[in-house]
């Protein structure tokens, strides 16, 4: 990836495309800065510089979580937004399921983010049937988040999931979530494990915002011939924004330039042409990468 050519510099100067986070009243940059990679692969000062560069390029939506790099993602984001919070939408996530533990983790998120208001709080990573029961417990995590919402500290409630698509559908049918965060990359389609076909339509029927993740397969896209088609595929789907982590300003600018070029949506036939490569580069993961496709096999 390179950002040295005049063409890329010209693209970076263009306006950032936006889409409404459906029903939430926010026009999100089509590219959301994910909270991973810069949380652990960069120094604190480099991470803050990357976040500021993203904002300068028109990225107005940032996604993080309390558990990313042991809280380092939220801490760095909080420092980066200390004087730049206005005009930036922040998502974070709780992994806890009980009322008390969720409140403890959410309190920590407010402290680490150095903010009084969180725009969107996700119940993070829906898993097996037991997890669904815990999430939907009337005295659990949702009651905790609702208490902050009722106090005006959390604006919206969402849910995320990586592996159990059928349970993602179950929870959004059982509770009035306002947003989902789920995998939308070619990689999922290549393994026949599609949130786009099975979960997103249900979310849209219920009026939910849709944020897409795993566009770059936790970084494995670096092993493809060209990452551009993978990002092009994702932003051509029925999503409101694509959440992508970056470990360098170079990567950030490449992704922003791709989005600002407003590529044509990819046909199903063209996407299928990348399935073999997508499966090949996700057969193995390097140390430290999140081997999210193991469940699909």
XYZ file of N, CA, C and O in Angstrom, residues 53 72 85 147 157 194 250 253 255 264 286:
44
model
N -5.430 12.180 12.353
C -5.397 12.183 10.883
C -6.716 11.669 10.327
O -7.235 12.203 9.331
N -6.352 -0.215 26.475
C -5.478 0.779 25.852
C -6.174 1.513 24.711
O -5.927 2.702 24.480
N -13.557 16.165 20.695
C -14.735 15.299 20.860
C -15.931 15.793 20.045
O -16.733 14.990 19.572
N -29.900 1.839 32.400
C -29.793 2.806 33.503
C -28.956 4.012 33.083
O -29.257 5.147 33.477
N -28.382 1.742 22.150
C -27.970 0.402 22.560
C -27.911 -0.517 21.337
O -28.871 -0.615 20.577
N -22.921 -16.244 6.070
C -23.258 -14.881 5.693
C -24.198 -14.178 6.667
O -25.371 -14.535 6.801
N -0.415 5.233 6.764
C -0.412 4.786 5.375
C -1.630 3.914 5.086
O -2.324 4.104 4.086
N -4.828 6.073 5.152
C -5.006 6.896 3.951
C -5.383 6.047 2.748
O -6.174 6.478 1.907
N -7.191 3.305 2.847
C -8.607 2.962 3.014
C -9.506 4.167 2.761
O -10.558 4.048 2.118
N -17.749 1.507 -7.789
C -19.018 0.866 -8.105
C -19.222 -0.371 -7.222
O -18.258 -1.074 -6.902
N -1.391 -15.442 11.704
C -0.123 -15.139 12.338
C -0.326 -14.929 13.833
O -1.441 -14.717 14.307
